[in-house]
Coordinates of C-alpha atoms and ligand atoms in Angstrom, one line a residue:
M677 CA -2.9 -3.8 -14.9
R678 CA -6.4 -3.8 -13.5
S679 CA -8.2 -0.6 -13.1
I680 CA -11.6 -0.1 -11.7
V681 CA -13.9 0.8 -14.5
V682 CA -17.3 0.4 -13.0
L683 CA -19.9 0.3 -15.7
F684 CA -22.7 -0.4 -13.3
F685 CA -22.0 2.8 -11.4
I686 CA -24.7 4.8 -13.0
I687 CA -27.3 6.6 -11.2
S688 CA -30.8 5.6 -11.9
V689 CA -34.0 6.6 -10.3
S690 CA -35.5 3.5 -8.8
S691 CA -39.0 4.3 -9.8
V692 CA -39.6 5.8 -13.2
Q693 CA -41.1 9.2 -12.7
G694 CA -43.2 10.7 -15.5
Q695 CA -41.7 13.8 -17.0
T696 CA -44.7 15.7 -16.0
T697 CA -44.8 14.6 -12.3
Q698 CA -42.8 16.8 -10.0
L699 CA -40.7 14.7 -7.7
P700 CA -41.2 15.5 -4.1
N701 CA -38.5 17.4 -2.3
Y702 CA -36.5 15.1 0.0
S703 CA -36.2 15.8 3.6
C704 CA -35.0 13.7 6.5
S705 CA -34.1 14.2 10.1
E706 CA -31.6 13.0 12.6
N707 CA -31.2 14.1 16.1
N708 CA -34.1 16.4 15.6
A709 CA -32.2 18.3 12.9
S710 CA -34.0 18.4 9.6
I711 CA -32.6 19.1 6.2
Q712 CA -34.6 19.5 3.1
F713 CA -33.0 19.2 -0.3
T714 CA -34.6 20.9 -3.1
L715 CA -34.9 18.8 -6.2
S716 CA -34.2 20.9 -9.2
S717 CA -33.4 20.1 -12.8
S718 CA -30.7 22.7 -12.9
S719 CA -28.5 20.8 -10.5
H720 CA -29.3 17.3 -11.6
S721 CA -26.6 14.8 -12.1
A722 CA -25.5 11.6 -13.3
L723 CA -26.6 10.4 -16.6
N724 CA -30.3 10.7 -15.8
S725 CA -31.4 14.0 -17.1
A726 CA -35.0 13.1 -16.3
S727 CA -34.4 13.1 -12.6
N728 CA -34.6 16.1 -10.4
C729 CA -32.2 15.7 -7.6
S730 CA -29.5 17.7 -5.9
L731 CA -26.3 15.9 -7.0
Q732 CA -23.6 18.2 -8.3
Q733 CA -20.5 17.1 -10.0
C734 CA -17.5 17.5 -7.7
N735 CA -15.0 20.2 -8.3
T736 CA -11.9 18.5 -9.5
S737 CA -9.8 21.6 -9.6
L738 CA -9.5 21.8 -5.8
N739 CA -6.6 20.3 -3.9
G740 CA -7.0 18.6 -0.6
N741 CA -8.3 15.3 0.7
N742 CA -11.9 15.3 -0.1
N743 CA -11.8 16.2 -3.8
C744 CA -12.1 14.2 -6.8
R745 CA -9.4 12.6 -8.8
S746 CA -9.4 14.0 -12.3
S747 CA -10.5 11.1 -14.3
S748 CA -12.9 10.0 -17.0
T749 CA -15.3 8.8 -14.3
P750 CA -17.3 11.8 -13.2
C751 CA -17.7 12.2 -9.5
F752 CA -20.6 13.6 -7.6
D753 CA -21.0 15.4 -4.4
Y754 CA -23.1 13.2 -2.1
R755 CA -24.3 14.8 1.2
T756 CA -25.1 13.3 4.6
I757 CA -27.9 14.7 6.7
N758 CA -25.2 16.9 8.3
N759 CA -24.2 18.2 4.9
I760 CA -20.9 16.4 4.9
S761 CA -19.6 16.0 1.4
Y762 CA -18.5 12.7 -0.1
C763 CA -17.3 12.4 -3.7
A764 CA -18.2 9.2 -5.5
P765 CA -19.2 8.1 -9.0
G766 CA -22.8 7.6 -9.9
I767 CA -24.1 4.4 -8.4
L768 CA -26.9 2.2 -9.6
C769 CA -29.6 2.6 -6.9
S770 CA -30.6 -1.0 -6.9
I771 CA -27.2 -2.1 -5.5
L772 CA -27.3 0.3 -2.6
E773 CA -28.5 -0.6 0.8
T774 CA -31.2 1.8 2.1
C775 CA -30.4 3.7 5.3
N776 CA -32.4 3.0 8.4
N777 CA -35.1 5.6 7.9
I778 CA -35.3 6.5 11.6
T779 CA -31.7 6.6 12.7
Q780 CA -30.3 7.5 9.3
T781 CA -27.5 5.0 9.7
C782 CA -26.3 2.0 7.7
L783 CA -26.0 -1.6 8.8
S784 CA -22.6 -1.8 7.2
N785 CA -19.9 0.1 9.0
N786 CA -18.3 0.7 5.6
S787 CA -21.0 3.0 4.3
V788 CA -22.3 6.4 5.0
C789 CA -25.9 7.4 4.7
V790 CA -26.4 10.0 2.0
I791 CA -29.7 11.8 1.4
N792 CA -29.2 13.4 -2.0
S793 CA -28.4 10.3 -4.1
C794 CA -31.2 10.6 -6.7
C795 CA -32.3 7.2 -5.5
S796 CA -36.0 7.8 -4.9
S797 CA -36.8 9.6 -1.7
Q798 CA -35.2 7.0 0.5
A799 CA -31.7 7.8 1.8
V800 CA -29.2 5.3 0.7
C801 CA -25.9 4.0 2.0
L802 CA -22.8 5.1 0.0
P803 CA -20.0 2.5 0.3
F804 CA -16.7 4.2 1.4
L805 CA -15.1 2.0 -1.2
A806 CA -16.9 4.0 -3.9
T807 CA -15.5 7.3 -2.5
Q808 CA -12.0 5.9 -2.9
M809 CA -12.5 6.1 -6.7
C810 CA -12.7 9.8 -6.4
E811 CA -10.1 10.6 -3.8
R812 CA -6.7 11.8 -4.8
G813 CA -3.6 12.1 -2.8
W814 CA -3.4 10.2 0.5
F815 CA -6.4 9.3 2.6
S816 CA -6.6 7.2 5.8
T817 CA -8.1 3.8 6.1
A818 CA -8.8 1.7 9.2
N819 CA -6.1 1.2 11.8
M820 CA -4.3 -2.1 12.2
T821 CA -5.0 -4.0 15.4
N822 CA -1.3 -3.7 16.3
A823 CA 1.1 -0.9 15.8
R824 CA 4.2 -2.3 14.0
E825 CA 7.4 -1.5 12.2
Y826 CA 9.9 -3.8 10.5
H827 CA 6.9 -5.8 9.5
T828 CA 5.9 -7.2 6.0
A829 CA 2.8 -6.7 3.8
S830 CA 1.9 -9.1 0.9
V831 CA -1.0 -8.7 -1.5
L832 CA -2.6 -12.2 -1.7
T833 CA -4.2 -13.7 -4.8
D834 CA -7.7 -12.7 -3.5
G835 CA -6.6 -9.1 -3.2
K836 CA -6.4 -9.0 0.6
V837 CA -3.2 -7.8 2.2
L838 CA -1.4 -10.0 4.8
V839 CA 0.6 -8.0 7.3
T840 CA 3.0 -10.0 9.5
G841 CA 5.1 -9.6 12.6
G842 CA 7.3 -6.7 13.2
L843 CA 8.2 -4.7 16.3
G844 CA 5.4 -3.5 18.5
I845 CA 5.0 -0.9 21.2
G846 CA 7.5 -1.5 23.9
F847 CA 10.0 -3.2 21.6
I848 CA 7.8 -6.3 21.6
F849 CA 8.4 -8.9 18.9
L850 CA 5.1 -9.6 17.3
N851 CA 3.8 -13.0 16.3
S852 CA 0.5 -11.6 15.2
A853 CA -0.7 -11.3 11.6
E854 CA -3.7 -9.5 10.2
L855 CA -5.5 -9.2 6.9
Y856 CA -6.8 -6.0 5.3
D857 CA -9.7 -6.4 2.9
P858 CA -9.6 -3.5 0.4
S859 CA -13.2 -4.1 -0.6
T860 CA -14.5 -3.3 2.9
G861 CA -11.6 -1.4 4.4
I862 CA -11.6 -3.7 7.4
W863 CA -8.7 -5.5 9.2
T864 CA -9.2 -8.9 10.7
V865 CA -6.8 -10.8 12.9
T866 CA -5.7 -14.1 11.3
G867 CA -3.7 -17.0 12.8
N868 CA -0.6 -16.2 14.9
M869 CA 2.7 -17.0 13.3
T870 CA 4.7 -19.9 14.8
N871 CA 7.5 -17.5 15.6
A872 CA 7.5 -13.8 16.5
R873 CA 9.8 -12.1 14.0
Y874 CA 10.7 -8.7 12.7
Y875 CA 13.1 -7.6 9.9
H876 CA 12.1 -10.8 8.1
T877 CA 11.0 -11.4 4.5
A878 CA 7.7 -12.4 3.0
S879 CA 7.3 -13.9 -0.4
L880 CA 4.1 -14.8 -2.2
L881 CA 4.5 -18.2 -3.8
S882 CA 2.9 -19.3 -7.0
D883 CA 0.5 -21.6 -5.1
G884 CA -0.8 -18.5 -3.2
K885 CA 0.9 -19.3 0.1
V886 CA 3.2 -16.8 1.8
L887 CA 6.7 -17.8 2.9
L888 CA 8.2 -16.0 5.8
A889 CA 12.0 -16.4 6.2
G890 CA 14.4 -15.4 8.9
G891 CA 14.3 -12.1 10.7
A892 CA 14.9 -11.8 14.4
D893 CA 13.2 -12.0 17.8
I894 CA 15.7 -11.7 20.7
S895 CA 18.2 -13.2 18.3
P896 CA 18.4 -13.8 14.5
L897 CA 16.2 -16.6 13.2
N898 CA 16.9 -19.4 10.7
S899 CA 13.3 -20.6 10.8
A900 CA 10.7 -20.2 8.0
E901 CA 7.0 -20.7 7.9
L902 CA 4.1 -20.8 5.4
Y903 CA 0.7 -19.0 5.5
D904 CA -2.2 -20.7 4.0
S905 CA -4.9 -18.2 3.2
S906 CA -7.5 -20.8 2.7
T907 CA -7.3 -21.8 6.4
G908 CA -5.7 -18.7 7.9
T909 CA -3.0 -20.8 9.5
W910 CA 0.8 -21.0 9.6
T911 CA 2.9 -24.1 9.4
T912 CA 6.6 -24.4 9.8
T913 CA 8.7 -25.4 6.9
L914 CA 12.4 -26.4 7.0
N915 CA 15.0 -24.0 8.5
M916 CA 17.3 -22.0 6.3
T917 CA 21.0 -22.5 6.6
G918 CA 22.1 -19.7 8.9
A919 CA 20.0 -17.4 11.0
R920 CA 19.7 -14.0 9.3
Y921 CA 17.9 -10.7 9.1
S922 CA 18.2 -7.7 6.8
H923 CA 18.5 -10.2 3.9
T924 CA 16.5 -10.2 0.7
A925 CA 14.0 -12.8 -0.7
S926 CA 13.0 -12.8 -4.4
V927 CA 10.5 -15.1 -6.1
L928 CA 12.3 -16.3 -9.3
T929 CA 10.4 -17.0 -12.5
N930 CA 10.8 -20.7 -11.8
G931 CA 8.9 -20.3 -8.6
K932 CA 11.8 -20.8 -6.3
V933 CA 12.7 -18.2 -3.7
L934 CA 16.2 -16.7 -3.7
V935 CA 17.4 -15.5 -0.3
T936 CA 20.6 -13.4 -0.3
G937 CA 23.0 -12.1 2.3
G938 CA 21.8 -10.8 5.7
Y939 CA 23.2 -10.4 9.1
N940 CA 23.7 -12.8 12.0
G941 CA 25.1 -11.3 15.1
N942 CA 27.5 -14.1 15.9
V943 CA 28.5 -15.2 12.4
G944 CA 28.4 -11.7 11.0
F945 CA 27.6 -10.8 7.5
F946 CA 26.6 -13.4 4.9
N947 CA 27.7 -13.5 1.3
S948 CA 25.8 -16.8 0.9
A949 CA 22.5 -17.3 -1.0
Q950 CA 20.1 -20.1 -0.9
L951 CA 17.0 -21.3 -2.7
Y952 CA 13.7 -22.5 -1.3
D953 CA 11.8 -24.9 -3.4
P954 CA 8.1 -24.7 -2.6
S955 CA 7.4 -28.1 -4.3
T956 CA 9.7 -29.9 -1.8
G957 CA 9.7 -27.4 1.1
T958 CA 13.5 -27.6 1.2
W959 CA 16.4 -25.1 1.1
T960 CA 19.5 -25.6 -1.0
A961 CA 22.7 -23.5 -1.2
T962 CA 23.4 -21.7 -4.4
G963 CA 26.4 -19.7 -5.5
N964 CA 27.9 -17.2 -3.0
M965 CA 27.8 -13.5 -3.8
N966 CA 31.1 -11.8 -4.4
N967 CA 30.4 -9.5 -1.5
A968 CA 28.8 -10.1 1.9
R969 CA 25.8 -7.7 2.0
V970 CA 23.1 -6.5 4.5
S971 CA 20.4 -3.9 3.9
H972 CA 20.9 -4.3 0.2
T973 CA 18.3 -4.6 -2.6
A974 CA 17.4 -7.4 -4.9
S975 CA 15.3 -6.9 -8.1
I976 CA 14.1 -9.4 -10.7
L977 CA 15.0 -8.2 -14.1
P978 CA 12.8 -8.8 -17.1
N979 CA 15.3 -11.5 -18.3
G980 CA 14.8 -13.4 -15.0
K981 CA 18.2 -12.5 -13.6
V982 CA 18.4 -10.9 -10.1
L983 CA 20.2 -7.6 -9.6
V984 CA 21.6 -7.1 -6.1
S985 CA 22.8 -3.6 -5.3
G986 CA 24.7 -1.9 -2.5
G987 CA 24.2 -2.7 1.2
A988 CA 26.9 -2.9 3.7
D989 CA 29.7 -5.4 4.1
S990 CA 31.4 -6.9 7.1
S991 CA 33.3 -3.7 7.8
H992 CA 29.9 -1.9 8.0
I993 CA 30.9 0.3 5.0
A994 CA 28.2 1.1 2.5
L995 CA 28.9 -0.6 -0.9
N996 CA 28.6 0.8 -4.4
S997 CA 29.0 -2.6 -6.1
A998 CA 26.2 -4.6 -7.7
E999 CA 26.0 -8.1 -9.0
L1000 CA 23.8 -10.4 -11.1
Y1001 CA 22.5 -13.8 -10.2
D1002 CA 21.7 -16.2 -13.1
P1003 CA 19.1 -18.7 -12.0
S1004 CA 20.0 -21.0 -14.9
T1005 CA 23.6 -21.5 -13.7
G1006 CA 23.2 -20.6 -10.0
T1007 CA 26.1 -18.2 -10.3
W1008 CA 26.9 -14.6 -9.5
A1009 CA 28.7 -12.1 -11.8
T1010 CA 29.7 -8.6 -10.9
T1011 CA 28.2 -5.8 -13.0
G1012 CA 28.7 -2.0 -13.1
N1013 CA 29.2 -0.1 -9.9
M1014 CA 26.6 2.4 -8.8
N1015 CA 27.7 6.0 -8.7
N1016 CA 27.0 6.2 -5.0
A1017 CA 27.6 3.7 -2.2
R1018 CA 24.3 3.2 -0.4
R1019 CA 22.4 1.0 2.1
Y1020 CA 18.8 1.3 3.3
H1021 CA 17.9 2.3 -0.3
T1022 CA 15.3 0.9 -2.7
G1023 CA 15.6 -0.8 -6.1
S1024 CA 12.6 -1.0 -8.4
V1025 CA 12.1 -2.4 -11.8
L1026 CA 10.4 0.2 -14.1
S1027 CA 8.1 -0.6 -16.9
N1028 CA 10.9 0.1 -19.3
G1029 CA 13.0 -2.7 -17.8
K1030 CA 15.5 -0.4 -16.1
V1031 CA 16.1 -0.5 -12.3
L1032 CA 15.6 2.7 -10.3
V1033 CA 17.6 3.0 -7.1
T1034 CA 16.7 5.8 -4.7
G1035 CA 18.1 7.3 -1.6
G1036 CA 19.7 5.4 1.2
Y1037 CA 22.6 6.1 3.6
N1038 CA 26.2 6.1 2.6
G1039 CA 27.6 6.0 6.1
V1040 CA 27.8 9.8 6.5
S1041 CA 24.5 11.2 5.2
V1042 CA 21.1 10.3 3.9
L1043 CA 21.0 10.6 0.2
N1044 CA 18.6 12.3 -2.2
S1045 CA 20.3 10.9 -5.3
A1046 CA 18.8 8.3 -7.6
E1047 CA 20.3 6.2 -10.4
L1048 CA 19.2 3.9 -13.1
Y1049 CA 20.6 0.5 -14.1
D1050 CA 20.3 -0.5 -17.7
P1051 CA 20.3 -4.3 -18.0
S1052 CA 21.2 -4.2 -21.7
T1053 CA 24.6 -2.4 -21.0
G1054 CA 25.1 -3.4 -17.3
T1055 CA 25.8 0.2 -16.4
W1056 CA 24.4 2.8 -14.0
T1057 CA 23.6 6.4 -14.8
T1058 CA 22.5 9.1 -12.4
T1059 CA 19.1 10.6 -12.8
S1060 CA 17.6 13.7 -11.2
N1061 CA 17.9 14.0 -7.4
M1062 CA 14.8 13.5 -5.3
N1063 CA 13.5 16.7 -3.7
N1064 CA 14.1 15.1 -0.3
A1065 CA 16.8 12.8 1.1
R1066 CA 15.4 9.5 2.3
D1067 CA 16.3 6.2 3.7
W1068 CA 13.9 3.5 5.1
H1069 CA 11.3 4.8 2.6
T1070 CA 9.1 2.9 0.2
V1071 CA 8.9 3.0 -3.6
S1072 CA 5.9 1.8 -5.7
V1073 CA 5.8 1.6 -9.5
L1074 CA 2.3 2.7 -10.4
S1075 CA 0.3 1.2 -13.3
N1076 CA 0.8 4.4 -15.3
G1077 CA 4.6 3.9 -15.1
Q1078 CA 5.2 6.7 -12.7
V1079 CA 7.0 5.9 -9.4
L1080 CA 5.7 6.9 -6.0
V1081 CA 8.3 7.4 -3.3
A1082 CA 6.9 7.9 0.2
G1083 CA 8.2 8.8 3.6
G1084 CA 11.4 7.7 5.3
Y1085 CA 13.9 9.7 7.3
N1086 CA 11.7 12.0 9.3
G1087 CA 9.1 12.8 6.7
N1088 CA 5.6 12.5 5.4
S1089 CA 6.6 13.8 2.0
A1090 CA 6.0 11.9 -1.1
E1091 CA 7.1 12.5 -4.7
L1092 CA 6.6 11.0 -8.1
Y1093 CA 9.3 10.1 -10.6
D1094 CA 8.4 10.2 -14.3
P1095 CA 10.7 7.8 -16.2
S1096 CA 9.8 9.5 -19.5
T1097 CA 11.2 12.9 -18.4
S1098 CA 13.5 11.7 -15.6
T1099 CA 12.0 14.3 -13.2
W1100 CA 10.7 14.3 -9.7
T1101 CA 7.6 16.2 -8.6
N1102 CA 6.3 16.6 -5.1
T1103 CA 2.8 15.1 -4.5
N1104 CA 0.6 15.3 -1.5
N1105 CA 2.1 14.6 1.9
M1106 CA 1.1 11.3 3.6
T1107 CA -1.3 11.9 6.5
N1108 CA 1.5 10.5 8.8
V1109 CA 5.2 10.9 9.1
R1110 CA 6.5 7.4 8.7
A1111 CA 9.7 5.3 8.1
Y1112 CA 10.1 1.5 8.4
H1113 CA 6.6 1.2 6.8
T1114 CA 5.4 -1.0 4.0
A1115 CA 3.8 0.0 0.6
S1116 CA 1.8 -2.4 -1.5
I1117 CA 0.0 -1.9 -4.8
L1118 CA -3.6 -3.1 -4.5
T1119 CA -5.5 -4.7 -7.4
S1120 CA -7.4 -1.5 -7.7
G1121 CA -4.1 0.3 -8.4
L1122 CA -4.1 2.3 -5.2
V1123 CA -1.0 2.3 -3.1
F1124 CA -1.5 0.9 0.5
V1125 CA 0.9 2.0 3.2
T1126 CA 0.9 0.5 6.7
G1127 CA 2.6 1.1 10.0
G1128 CA 6.2 2.1 10.5
S1129 CA 7.3 4.7 13.0
D1130 CA 7.4 8.4 13.4
N1131 CA 9.6 10.5 15.8
N1132 CA 6.8 11.4 18.2
T1133 CA 4.6 8.5 19.0
G1134 CA 6.9 5.8 17.6
Y1135 CA 5.2 2.7 16.3
L1136 CA 2.2 3.4 14.1
N1137 CA -1.0 1.4 13.7
S1138 CA -2.3 3.6 11.0
A1139 CA -2.7 2.8 7.3
E1140 CA -3.4 5.0 4.3
L1141 CA -4.1 4.8 0.6
Y1142 CA -2.8 6.9 -2.3
Ligands
LIG2700 C1 -37.7 19.0 -12.4 O1 -37.9 20.3 -11.7 C2 -38.4 21.3 -12.6 C3 -38.5 22.5 -11.8 O2 -38.9 22.3 -10.5 C4 -39.7 20.8 -13.2 O3 -40.2 21.8 -14.1 C5 -39.5 19.5 -13.9 O4 -40.8 19.0 -14.4 C6 -38.9 18.5 -13.0 N1 -38.6 17.3 -13.7 C7 -39.0 16.0 -13.3 C8 -38.6 14.9 -14.2 O5 -39.7 15.9 -12.3
LIG2701 C1 -39.4 21.9 -3.0 O1 -38.8 23.0 -2.2 C2 -38.9 24.2 -2.9 C3 -38.1 25.2 -2.1 O2 -38.3 25.0 -0.8 C4 -40.4 24.6 -3.1 O3 -40.4 25.8 -3.8 C5 -41.1 23.5 -3.9 O4 -42.4 23.8 -4.0 C6 -40.9 22.1 -3.2 N1 -41.5 21.1 -4.0 C7 -42.3 20.2 -3.5 C8 -42.8 19.1 -4.5 O5 -42.6 20.2 -2.4
LIG2702 C1 -35.9 15.5 19.9 O1 -36.9 16.5 20.4 C2 -37.8 16.0 21.3 C3 -38.8 17.0 21.6 O2 -38.5 18.3 21.2 C4 -37.0 15.6 22.6 O3 -37.9 15.0 23.5 C5 -36.0 14.5 22.2 O4 -35.2 14.2 23.3 C6 -35.1 15.1 21.1 N1 -34.2 14.0 20.7 C7 -32.9 14.2 20.5 C8 -32.1 13.0 20.1 O5 -32.3 15.2 20.7
LIG2703 C1 -13.5 24.8 -8.3 O1 -12.5 25.3 -7.5 C2 -11.7 26.3 -8.0 C3 -10.5 26.5 -7.1 O2 -11.0 26.9 -5.8 C4 -12.5 27.5 -8.3 O3 -11.7 28.5 -8.8 C5 -13.7 27.2 -9.2 O4 -14.5 28.3 -9.4 C6 -14.5 26.0 -8.7 N1 -15.4 25.5 -9.7 C7 -16.7 25.3 -9.3 C8 -17.6 24.9 -10.5 O5 -17.1 25.5 -8.2
LIG2704 C1 -24.2 22.3 2.4 O1 -22.9 22.8 2.2 C2 -22.7 23.6 1.1 C3 -21.2 23.9 0.9 O2 -20.5 22.8 0.9 C4 -23.6 24.8 1.1 O3 -23.4 25.5 -0.1 C5 -25.0 24.4 1.3 O4 -25.8 25.5 1.5 C6 -25.2 23.5 2.5 N1 -26.5 23.0 2.6 C7 -27.2 22.9 3.7 C8 -28.6 22.4 3.6 O5 -26.7 23.3 4.8
LIG2705 C1 -39.2 3.1 7.0 O1 -38.8 1.8 6.7 C2 -39.8 0.9 7.0 C3 -39.3 -0.5 6.7 O2 -38.1 -0.5 6.0 C4 -41.1 1.1 6.1 O3 -42.1 0.2 6.4 C5 -41.6 2.5 6.3 O4 -42.6 2.8 5.5 C6 -40.5 3.5 6.2 N1 -40.9 4.8 6.6 C7 -40.7 5.9 5.8 C8 -41.2 7.2 6.3 O5 -40.1 5.9 4.7
LIG2706 C1 -19.8 -2.0 13.3 O1 -19.1 -1.5 14.3 C2 -19.6 -1.7 15.6 C3 -18.8 -1.0 16.6 O2 -17.5 -0.7 16.2 C4 -19.6 -3.3 15.8 O3 -20.1 -3.6 17.1 C5 -20.4 -3.9 14.7 O4 -20.2 -5.3 14.9 C6 -19.9 -3.5 13.4 N1 -20.8 -4.1 12.4 C7 -20.3 -4.8 11.3 C8 -21.4 -5.2 10.3 O5 -19.1 -4.9 11.1
LIG2707 C1 -6.0 5.2 14.7 O1 -5.1 5.2 15.7 C2 -4.6 6.5 16.1 C3 -3.5 6.4 17.0 O2 -3.6 5.3 17.9 C4 -5.8 7.3 16.7 O3 -5.4 8.6 17.0 C5 -6.9 7.3 15.6 O4 -8.0 8.0 16.2 C6 -7.2 5.9 15.1 N1 -8.2 6.1 14.0 C7 -9.3 5.4 14.0 C8 -10.2 5.6 12.8 O5 -9.6 4.6 14.8
LIG2708 C1 -1.7 -14.9 19.6 O1 -0.5 -14.5 20.3 C2 -0.8 -13.5 21.3 C3 0.4 -12.9 21.9 O2 1.4 -13.9 22.0 C4 -1.7 -14.2 22.3 O3 -2.1 -13.2 23.3 C5 -3.0 -14.7 21.7 O4 -3.7 -15.4 22.6 C6 -2.6 -15.6 20.5 N1 -3.8 -16.0 19.8 C7 -4.1 -17.2 19.5 C8 -5.4 -17.5 18.8 O5 -3.4 -18.2 19.8
LIG2709 C1 15.2 -25.0 13.2 O1 16.1 -24.3 14.0 C2 15.7 -24.1 15.4 C3 16.7 -23.2 16.1 O2 18.0 -23.2 15.5 C4 15.6 -25.5 16.0 O3 15.2 -25.3 17.4 C5 14.6 -26.3 15.3 O4 14.6 -27.6 15.8 C6 15.0 -26.4 13.8 N1 13.9 -27.0 13.1 C7 14.1 -27.9 12.2 C8 12.9 -28.5 11.5 O5 15.2 -28.3 11.9
LIG2710 C1 14.0 11.3 13.9 O1 14.6 12.6 14.2 C2 16.0 12.6 14.1 C3 16.5 13.9 14.6 O2 15.7 14.9 14.2 C4 16.4 12.2 12.7 O3 17.8 12.2 12.6 C5 15.8 10.9 12.3 O4 16.1 10.6 11.0 C6 14.3 10.9 12.5 N1 13.8 9.6 12.3 C7 12.7 9.3 11.7 C8 12.3 7.9 11.5 O5 11.9 10.2 11.4
LIG2711 C1 4.4 18.6 3.4 O1 4.8 18.8 4.7 C2 5.9 19.7 4.8 C3 6.4 19.6 6.3 O2 5.4 19.4 7.2 C4 5.5 21.1 4.4 O3 6.6 21.9 4.5 C5 5.0 21.0 2.9 O4 4.6 22.2 2.5 C6 4.0 19.9 2.8 N1 3.7 19.7 1.3 C7 2.5 19.6 0.8 C8 2.4 19.4 -0.7 O5 1.5 19.8 1.5

């Protein structure tokens, strides 16, 4: 688990001021408005008791979007010329760009000009990225170029996030892909995919490439393609056997990709599974599941086996059954049944090795129930219900072991599951209502949510961080 511990984020005064010399008050003006900050030792900040400046430590006991995360990193209240507050850690002055001293703006669009930084009398540019270290709850980041739902998001080895395809405004099948750079908060368009597709899978291979498989445009697809982040381009690879969407794809510990189940309008529901070998670029059939399944889950257990749960079968009835794939034999074995039949649910491997299944739809209603699979006994036990019923939501296992569940089924609500107490607690609402979105864990540990749809405007281009 990587967390941002930024040792160089320490305020220093760029010129050493003698203890006896009073620092000048800082004032600057923009649009003919002038603000003067009084430099006083009583309100000084950040690890430099010798400097007189107006930085205050942020108030961490307030709720809301612009307050500091309670953390060991103290956060300070930086102000713009318009007295807008930004909380960020102390930052070494020498790494900060200075603001244009006439327009009070920053060359970089990812910074804001702050005038009370304790960095000499020159206003400096505070990177928005630094403010993320102090935010808590959900906060917006830049919009995608395309609004999309039923898309994919993959965190690449360089930390950028690749978003692909999906359905766009007007029920358009998207062939576009874009990259989000968490270090700048900027989206850039990358190469178009060879096929427009939605409801497909994306798998990060061990060589850093991303495999897209199946999905649909006007009809289900058997095609697959690879993204090379070093060139930003897509190349086709061999076709799967059977066009399918609403399948799963899991990267096994041996590097192969296991595709299971899915739906093909003409052929119906698949019980078949196949393996993609990145070293040869070929697909081979592996054992069939005991059940045909669509809108199921697949989770890689710590022992390398793959747990498949629920979904719907060819009679469109939600399943409570589950089965295990053994990569060493290429065979499936049934395991304990879930307590609830469900599809459009989630399945996540917790840090204790158990699998948490949440929500979904049983054919009659959307579920708030959750249950745990114990790989050592092959059994399911119910755990506390979520506060909200959800399907088409996202689940992210955080680095502290807690589990963040977000959105789905007409909501912007989010809640946290604590595996040690088996309890759910509500956390801040997302800024947008969304279902059919994606959630990825960035290398910083933040959760990054993109797109999806709400009930008002439909397809979303927005993205937010938690
Ligand atoms: C800080 O301000 C106080 C009061 O204005 C002054 O007595 C003190 O010398 C100043 N300290 C420095 C380092 O300038
Ligand atoms: C800074 O501003 C305060 C309050 O306006 C004033 O009392 C003080 O003399 C100023 N200091 C300098 C160095 O101008
Ligand atoms: C600033 O004030 C001057 C004179 O008062 C005026 O000519 C100018 O247009 C003003 N600038 C802005 C940006 O308001
Ligand atoms: C921080 O906010 C809380 C809640 O509004 C308030 O009670 C407290 O006085 C504030 N603390 C400071 C240092 O401003
Ligand atoms: C800036 O805002 C704070 C409250 O957030 C207020 O206490 C302070 O007086 C304001 N300063 C100026 C120069 O307007
Ligand atoms: C503004 O910046 C320019 C170049 O960066 C510098 O030469 C000039 O002295 C600065 N003016 C003030 C008032 O700081
Ligand atoms: C900042 O944004 C403006 C307008 O959106 C754009 O023209 C400019 O190229 C951007 N600058 C950088 C460094 O990204
Ligand atoms: C993002 O897109 C939404 C909807 O299209 C729009 O309302 C919002 O202003 C955009 N935000 C930014 C920062 O461009
Ligand atoms: C990508 O695809 C879109 C939509 O089909 C098209 O408008 C655009 O020109 C394509 N871009 C490139 C670089 O081929
Ligand atoms: C993949 O399947 C599509 C449609 O079924 C077909 O047009 C294409 O030629 C196939 N590609 C390969 C490499 O077999
Ligand atoms: C949209 O609203 C309908 C009726 O209120 C609800 O059944 C459905 O789940 C909602 N869908 C989403 C994605 O919010
Ligand atoms: C989240 O939003 C719902 C509905 O809009 C509202 O009832 C609830 O109080 C909000 N929760 C929080 C923690 O803000």
